[in-house]
Coordinates of C-alpha atoms and ligand atoms in Angstrom, one line a residue:
M542 CA 0.0 0.0 0.0
N543 CA 2.6 2.5 -1.0
R544 CA 0.3 4.2 -3.5
K545 CA -0.4 7.9 -3.3
P546 CA -3.9 8.4 -1.8
I547 CA -6.8 9.4 -3.9
H548 CA -8.6 12.5 -2.6
I549 CA -12.4 12.2 -2.7
A550 CA -14.7 15.1 -1.9
V551 CA -18.3 14.2 -0.8
T552 CA -20.8 17.0 -0.4
G553 CA -23.8 16.4 1.9
A554 CA -21.6 14.0 3.8
A555 CA -23.8 14.1 6.9
G556 CA -26.9 13.1 5.0
Q557 CA -28.5 9.8 4.4
I558 CA -26.6 8.8 1.3
G559 CA -23.4 10.1 2.9
Y560 CA -23.9 7.7 5.8
S561 CA -23.9 4.7 3.5
L562 CA -21.4 6.0 1.0
L563 CA -18.4 7.1 3.2
F564 CA -18.0 3.7 4.8
R565 CA -18.1 1.9 1.4
I566 CA -15.4 4.2 0.0
A567 CA -13.2 3.9 3.1
S568 CA -13.5 0.1 3.1
G569 CA -12.0 0.0 -0.5
A570 CA -15.3 -0.8 -2.4
M571 CA -14.8 2.2 -4.8
F572 CA -11.1 2.1 -5.7
G573 CA -10.1 -1.4 -4.7
P574 CA -8.3 -3.0 -1.7
E575 CA -4.9 -1.6 -2.5
Q576 CA -5.7 2.1 -2.9
P577 CA -5.5 4.5 0.1
V578 CA -8.1 7.3 0.1
I579 CA -8.5 10.7 1.8
L580 CA -12.1 11.8 2.4
H581 CA -13.0 15.5 2.1
L582 CA -16.4 15.8 3.8
I583 CA -18.2 18.9 2.8
E584 CA -21.3 20.1 4.7
I585 CA -23.2 23.3 5.5
A586 CA -22.3 24.8 8.8
P587 CA -25.4 23.7 10.8
A588 CA -24.6 20.0 9.9
L589 CA -20.9 20.1 11.1
K590 CA -21.8 18.7 14.6
A591 CA -23.5 15.7 13.0
L592 CA -20.6 15.4 10.6
N593 CA -18.2 15.3 13.5
G594 CA -20.0 12.2 14.8
I595 CA -19.5 10.6 11.4
V596 CA -15.8 11.4 11.5
M597 CA -15.6 9.7 14.9
E598 CA -17.4 6.6 13.5
L599 CA -15.0 6.5 10.5
E600 CA -12.1 6.6 12.9
D601 CA -13.6 3.8 15.0
C602 CA -14.0 1.5 11.9
V603 CA -10.1 1.5 11.7
F604 CA -10.1 1.2 7.9
P605 CA -6.5 0.6 6.9
L606 CA -7.1 2.4 3.5
L607 CA -8.4 5.6 5.1
D608 CA -5.4 7.9 5.2
G609 CA -7.2 11.1 6.3
V610 CA -10.5 12.9 6.7
V611 CA -11.1 16.6 6.1
P612 CA -14.5 17.7 7.5
T613 CA -15.3 21.3 6.4
A614 CA -18.0 23.8 5.5
D615 CA -15.5 25.7 3.4
L616 CA -15.7 24.8 -0.3
N617 CA -12.1 26.0 -1.1
E618 CA -10.7 23.7 1.7
G619 CA -13.1 20.9 0.8
F620 CA -12.3 20.7 -2.9
K621 CA -8.5 21.4 -2.5
D622 CA -6.5 18.9 -4.6
V623 CA -9.4 16.4 -4.9
N624 CA -9.3 13.8 -7.7
W625 CA -13.0 13.0 -7.4
A626 CA -15.9 15.2 -6.3
L627 CA -19.1 13.4 -5.5
L628 CA -21.8 16.1 -5.3
V629 CA -24.5 14.6 -3.2
G630 CA -25.5 17.5 -1.0
G631 CA -28.9 19.1 -1.5
V632 CA -32.5 18.7 -0.5
P633 CA -34.2 15.5 -1.5
R634 CA -37.8 15.6 -2.8
K635 CA -40.8 14.6 -0.7
A636 CA -43.8 12.4 -1.7
G637 CA -45.9 14.1 -4.5
M638 CA -42.9 16.1 -5.9
E639 CA -41.1 15.6 -9.2
R640 CA -37.3 15.9 -9.0
K641 CA -37.2 19.0 -11.2
E642 CA -39.2 20.9 -8.6
L643 CA -35.9 20.9 -6.6
L644 CA -34.2 23.0 -9.2
G645 CA -35.3 26.2 -7.4
I646 CA -33.9 25.0 -4.1
N647 CA -30.8 23.0 -5.2
G648 CA -29.7 24.6 -8.5
R649 CA -27.8 27.5 -7.0
I650 CA -25.7 25.3 -4.8
F651 CA -24.0 24.0 -7.9
I652 CA -22.8 27.5 -9.0
G653 CA -20.4 27.9 -6.1
Q654 CA -19.4 24.2 -6.1
G655 CA -18.5 24.4 -9.8
Q656 CA -16.5 27.5 -9.3
A657 CA -14.7 26.1 -6.2
I658 CA -13.9 22.8 -8.1
Q659 CA -12.3 24.8 -10.9
K660 CA -10.3 26.9 -8.5
N661 CA -9.1 24.2 -6.1
A662 CA -9.3 20.6 -7.5
A663 CA -6.5 18.5 -8.8
S664 CA -5.9 18.8 -12.6
D665 CA -7.4 15.3 -13.2
V666 CA -10.6 15.9 -11.2
R667 CA -13.7 14.1 -12.2
I668 CA -17.1 15.0 -10.9
L669 CA -20.2 12.9 -10.3
V670 CA -23.4 14.8 -9.5
V671 CA -26.0 12.9 -7.4
G672 CA -28.0 15.8 -5.8
N673 CA -31.3 16.2 -7.7
P674 CA -32.2 17.0 -10.3
C675 CA -28.8 15.6 -11.0
N676 CA -28.5 16.1 -14.8
T677 CA -29.3 19.8 -14.7
N678 CA -27.4 20.4 -11.5
C679 CA -24.4 18.9 -13.2
C680 CA -25.0 21.2 -16.2
I681 CA -25.0 24.2 -13.8
A682 CA -21.8 23.2 -12.1
M683 CA -20.1 22.3 -15.4
N684 CA -21.0 25.7 -17.0
N685 CA -19.6 27.5 -13.9
A686 CA -16.3 25.7 -14.2
P687 CA -15.3 26.2 -17.9
G688 CA -11.7 25.4 -17.1
V689 CA -12.5 21.7 -16.2
P690 CA -12.9 19.7 -19.4
R691 CA -16.5 18.7 -20.1
S692 CA -15.5 15.1 -20.4
R693 CA -15.0 15.0 -16.7
W694 CA -18.6 15.7 -15.6
Y695 CA -21.1 13.0 -14.9
A696 CA -24.6 12.7 -13.4
M697 CA -25.9 9.5 -11.9
T698 CA -28.3 7.2 -13.7
K699 CA -26.6 3.9 -12.7
I700 CA -29.2 3.6 -10.0
D701 CA -31.8 3.4 -12.8
E702 CA -29.7 0.8 -14.7
N703 CA -29.5 -1.3 -11.5
R704 CA -33.3 -1.0 -11.0
A705 CA -34.0 -2.0 -14.5
K706 CA -31.7 -5.0 -14.4
I707 CA -33.2 -6.4 -11.2
Q708 CA -36.8 -6.1 -12.7
L709 CA -35.7 -8.0 -15.8
A710 CA -33.8 -10.6 -13.8
K711 CA -36.8 -11.3 -11.6
K712 CA -39.2 -11.5 -14.5
A713 CA -36.9 -13.9 -16.4
G714 CA -36.1 -15.9 -13.2
V715 CA -32.3 -15.5 -13.6
N716 CA -29.5 -14.0 -11.5
V717 CA -29.1 -10.3 -12.0
A718 CA -25.6 -10.8 -13.3
A719 CA -27.1 -12.4 -16.4
V720 CA -28.6 -9.0 -17.5
T721 CA -26.2 -6.9 -19.5
N722 CA -26.2 -4.0 -22.0
L723 CA -28.9 -2.1 -20.2
A724 CA -28.7 1.5 -21.3
V725 CA -30.7 4.2 -19.5
W726 CA -31.2 7.2 -21.8
G727 CA -31.8 10.8 -20.8
N728 CA -32.8 12.4 -17.6
H729 CA -32.8 10.9 -14.1
S730 CA -36.5 11.6 -13.8
S731 CA -39.8 10.0 -14.6
T732 CA -39.1 10.4 -18.4
M733 CA -35.9 8.3 -18.3
Y734 CA -35.9 5.5 -20.9
P735 CA -34.6 2.0 -19.8
D736 CA -33.8 0.5 -23.2
Y737 CA -34.9 -3.1 -23.1
F738 CA -34.5 -3.5 -26.9
N739 CA -30.7 -3.4 -26.8
A740 CA -30.4 -5.2 -23.4
K741 CA -29.6 -8.9 -23.1
I742 CA -30.2 -11.7 -20.7
G743 CA -27.6 -14.5 -20.8
G744 CA -26.4 -13.0 -24.1
R745 CA -29.8 -13.2 -25.8
P746 CA -32.1 -10.2 -26.6
V747 CA -34.4 -9.4 -23.7
T748 CA -37.3 -9.4 -26.1
D749 CA -36.6 -13.1 -26.9
V750 CA -36.3 -14.2 -23.3
I751 CA -39.3 -12.2 -22.0
A752 CA -41.9 -12.6 -24.7
N753 CA -44.4 -10.5 -22.9
R754 CA -44.2 -7.2 -25.0
E755 CA -47.0 -5.5 -23.0
W756 CA -45.2 -6.1 -19.7
L757 CA -41.9 -4.7 -21.1
E758 CA -43.5 -1.7 -22.8
K759 CA -45.8 -0.7 -19.9
D760 CA -45.0 -2.3 -16.5
F761 CA -41.3 -2.6 -16.8
V762 CA -40.6 1.0 -18.1
A763 CA -43.0 2.5 -15.6
T764 CA -41.6 0.6 -12.7
V765 CA -38.1 1.8 -13.4
Q766 CA -39.3 5.4 -14.0
E767 CA -41.3 5.4 -10.8
R768 CA -39.0 3.4 -8.5
G769 CA -37.6 6.5 -6.7
T770 CA -41.2 7.6 -6.0
A771 CA -42.2 4.2 -4.8
I772 CA -39.3 4.1 -2.3
I773 CA -40.2 7.6 -1.0
E774 CA -43.8 6.5 -0.5
A775 CA -42.8 3.3 1.3
R776 CA -39.9 4.7 3.4
G777 CA -41.0 8.3 3.8
L778 CA -37.4 9.1 2.7
S779 CA -35.7 8.8 -0.6
S780 CA -33.4 6.0 -1.5
A781 CA -30.1 6.1 0.3
A782 CA -28.3 2.8 0.6
S783 CA -29.1 1.9 -3.0
A784 CA -28.1 5.4 -4.1
A785 CA -24.8 5.1 -2.3
S786 CA -24.2 1.7 -3.9
A787 CA -24.9 3.1 -7.3
V788 CA -22.3 5.9 -6.7
V789 CA -19.7 3.2 -5.9
D790 CA -20.8 1.3 -9.1
T791 CA -20.6 4.4 -11.2
V792 CA -17.1 5.3 -10.2
R793 CA -16.0 1.7 -10.6
A794 CA -17.5 1.6 -14.0
L795 CA -15.6 4.7 -15.0
T796 CA -12.3 3.7 -13.5
T797 CA -12.1 0.0 -14.6
P798 CA -12.3 -1.3 -18.2
T799 CA -15.8 -2.2 -19.3
R800 CA -16.4 -5.9 -20.0
K801 CA -16.1 -6.7 -23.7
G802 CA -19.4 -6.1 -25.5
D803 CA -21.1 -4.5 -22.5
W804 CA -21.8 -0.9 -21.4
S805 CA -22.8 1.1 -18.4
S806 CA -25.2 4.0 -18.0
V807 CA -24.1 7.5 -16.9
A808 CA -25.2 11.0 -17.9
V809 CA -22.4 12.9 -19.7
C810 CA -22.2 16.2 -21.6
S811 CA -23.8 15.5 -25.0
D812 CA -21.5 15.9 -28.0
G813 CA -24.5 15.5 -30.2
S814 CA -24.4 11.7 -30.3
Y815 CA -27.7 10.2 -31.4
G816 CA -28.9 13.6 -32.4
I817 CA -29.2 14.9 -28.8
E818 CA -28.7 18.6 -28.3
K819 CA -25.0 19.4 -27.5
G820 CA -24.3 20.5 -24.0
L821 CA -27.3 18.7 -22.3
V822 CA -26.2 16.3 -19.6
F823 CA -27.8 13.2 -21.0
S824 CA -27.6 9.6 -19.9
Y825 CA -26.1 7.3 -22.6
P826 CA -24.6 3.8 -22.8
V827 CA -20.9 4.4 -22.1
R828 CA -17.7 2.3 -22.2
S829 CA -14.5 3.0 -20.3
D830 CA -10.9 1.9 -20.8
G831 CA -10.3 2.5 -17.1
R832 CA -9.3 6.2 -17.7
N833 CA -11.5 7.7 -20.4
H834 CA -15.0 7.0 -21.4
E835 CA -16.7 7.0 -24.8
V836 CA -20.4 7.0 -25.7
V837 CA -21.3 3.7 -27.4
Q838 CA -22.2 4.5 -31.0
G839 CA -24.3 2.9 -33.6
L840 CA -27.0 1.2 -31.4
S841 CA -30.2 0.7 -33.3
L842 CA -33.2 2.6 -32.0
N843 CA -36.7 1.8 -33.2
D844 CA -39.6 4.3 -33.3
F845 CA -40.7 3.4 -29.8
S846 CA -37.2 4.1 -28.4
R847 CA -36.8 7.2 -30.5
A848 CA -40.1 8.7 -29.1
K849 CA -39.0 7.9 -25.5
I850 CA -35.6 9.4 -26.0
A851 CA -37.1 12.6 -27.6
A852 CA -39.4 13.0 -24.6
T853 CA -36.6 12.8 -22.1
E854 CA -34.4 15.1 -24.2
N855 CA -37.3 17.7 -24.3
E856 CA -37.6 17.6 -20.5
L857 CA -33.9 18.3 -20.2
K858 CA -34.1 21.2 -22.6
E859 CA -37.0 22.6 -20.5
E860 CA -35.0 22.2 -17.3
K861 CA -32.0 23.9 -18.9
S862 CA -34.1 26.8 -20.0
L863 CA -35.5 27.1 -16.4
V864 CA -32.0 27.6 -15.1
A865 CA -30.7 29.8 -17.9
E866 CA -29.8 32.6 -15.4
L867 CA -27.5 30.2 -13.5
L868 CA -25.4 29.4 -16.6
P869 CA -22.8 32.0 -17.5
K870 CA -22.9 33.2 -21.1
Ligands
NAD1247 P1 -30.3 14.3 3.1 O1 -31.2 15.4 3.3 O2 -30.3 13.1 4.0 O3 -28.8 14.8 3.1 C1 -28.4 15.9 2.3 C2 -27.3 16.6 3.0 O4 -26.8 17.6 2.1 C3 -27.6 17.2 4.3 O5 -26.8 16.7 5.3 C4 -27.5 18.7 4.1 O6 -27.0 19.4 5.2 C5 -26.4 18.7 2.9 N1 -26.4 19.9 2.2 C6 -27.4 20.7 1.8 N2 -27.0 21.8 1.1 C7 -25.6 21.6 1.0 C8 -24.6 22.4 0.4 N3 -24.8 23.6 -0.2 N4 -23.3 21.9 0.5 C9 -23.0 20.8 1.2 N5 -24.0 20.0 1.7 C10 -25.3 20.4 1.7 O7 -30.5 13.8 1.5 P2 -30.0 12.5 0.8 O8 -31.1 11.4 1.0 O9 -28.6 12.1 1.3 O10 -30.0 12.9 -0.7 C11 -29.1 13.9 -1.2 C12 -29.5 14.2 -2.6 O11 -29.3 13.1 -3.5 C13 -31.0 14.7 -2.8 O12 -31.0 15.8 -3.7 C14 -31.6 13.4 -3.4 O13 -32.8 13.8 -4.2 C15 -30.5 13.0 -4.3 N6 -30.5 11.6 -4.8 C16 -30.1 11.3 -6.1 C17 -30.1 10.0 -6.5 C18 -29.7 9.8 -8.0 O14 -29.8 8.6 -8.4 N7 -29.2 10.7 -8.7 C19 -30.5 9.0 -5.7 C20 -30.9 9.3 -4.4 C21 -30.9 10.6 -4.0
LMR1248 C1 -34.1 8.1 -6.6 O1 -34.2 7.8 -7.7 O2 -34.3 7.2 -5.7 C2 -33.6 9.5 -6.2 O3 -33.5 10.3 -7.3 C3 -34.5 10.1 -5.1 C4 -35.8 10.5 -5.7 O4 -36.2 11.7 -5.5 O5 -36.5 9.6 -6.2

């Protein structure tokens, strides 16, 4: 374990997701069992007392890979020299709300965070936005940090990929590991499109293994789109452990080579692939070589898929226009 530690900032570190995520990172789940980490825990001032309790618990876990902890409410200190910034902090929605209703509350947070990342972070920083609505919050932060290459910004839709995979696995009566090539397109919202036409079960098209077209078109798509809402209704709180697990999965997917022939879902800054408006933070099927990612090109999309993708793109355009004043010209 002579490796140089990776510095990871987590905002909203004293929140629900933070409470699951920090211990997974410190245990080695995100960067592997040989890689030391230093956690930069960023919170708002009123949450620093609770954050201090979490720091005590991190210490008491005696994780050999945890080389240091920096708890702070100062963005400049928090993002200083970080290699990864996991932007989780923000208010979660309550029952009856759509995620985009949080734009007015959470959107502005991402101006200062984008600026502080540009000013302080390591030159190789990569950023994953989780706080909702994560695609458009990512767009705000990215546009407020023009010095950080656009290829380093991500918003989380892995949770939706995971949700889609388990629904297909249960329906087909197989282990979830048999489900591959599951692309979630677009916005992390109720318009997202889990693309079952390109997905596979045991290497075969999903539509061959699950012959029930009506279930796939209606129940499956709606269940994935509404899973976050269903969890809020059941728990009274939004998903936390599964969200933290998806953060770990996302970073691993981007920092380890993707299995041959497969892909992973994450929202990235659109370069116009598949005709999506450039500059939207849009979820695509993505492959990684362990350092850089590329959007998988050339997937066939039928009329049904194209209509779903257009709907989620339109929602992202609308969200972006709602926050135009937060995006520097
Ligand atoms: P939470 O309320 O339990 O915790 C949020 C934390 O963020 C709080 O401790 C709060 O003090 C902190 N915070 C607020 N403003 C901040 C700021 N400006 N800087 C730093 N910290 C700040 O919420 P949670 O359940 O942990 O969820 C966090 C966010 O993640 C919510 O917006 C939620 O909707 C979102 N979320 C996204 C996904 C996804 O898949 N993208 C999944 C689950 C939750
Ligand atoms: C989720 O998908 O669980 C999160 O985005 C929280 C939410 O608001 O649904």
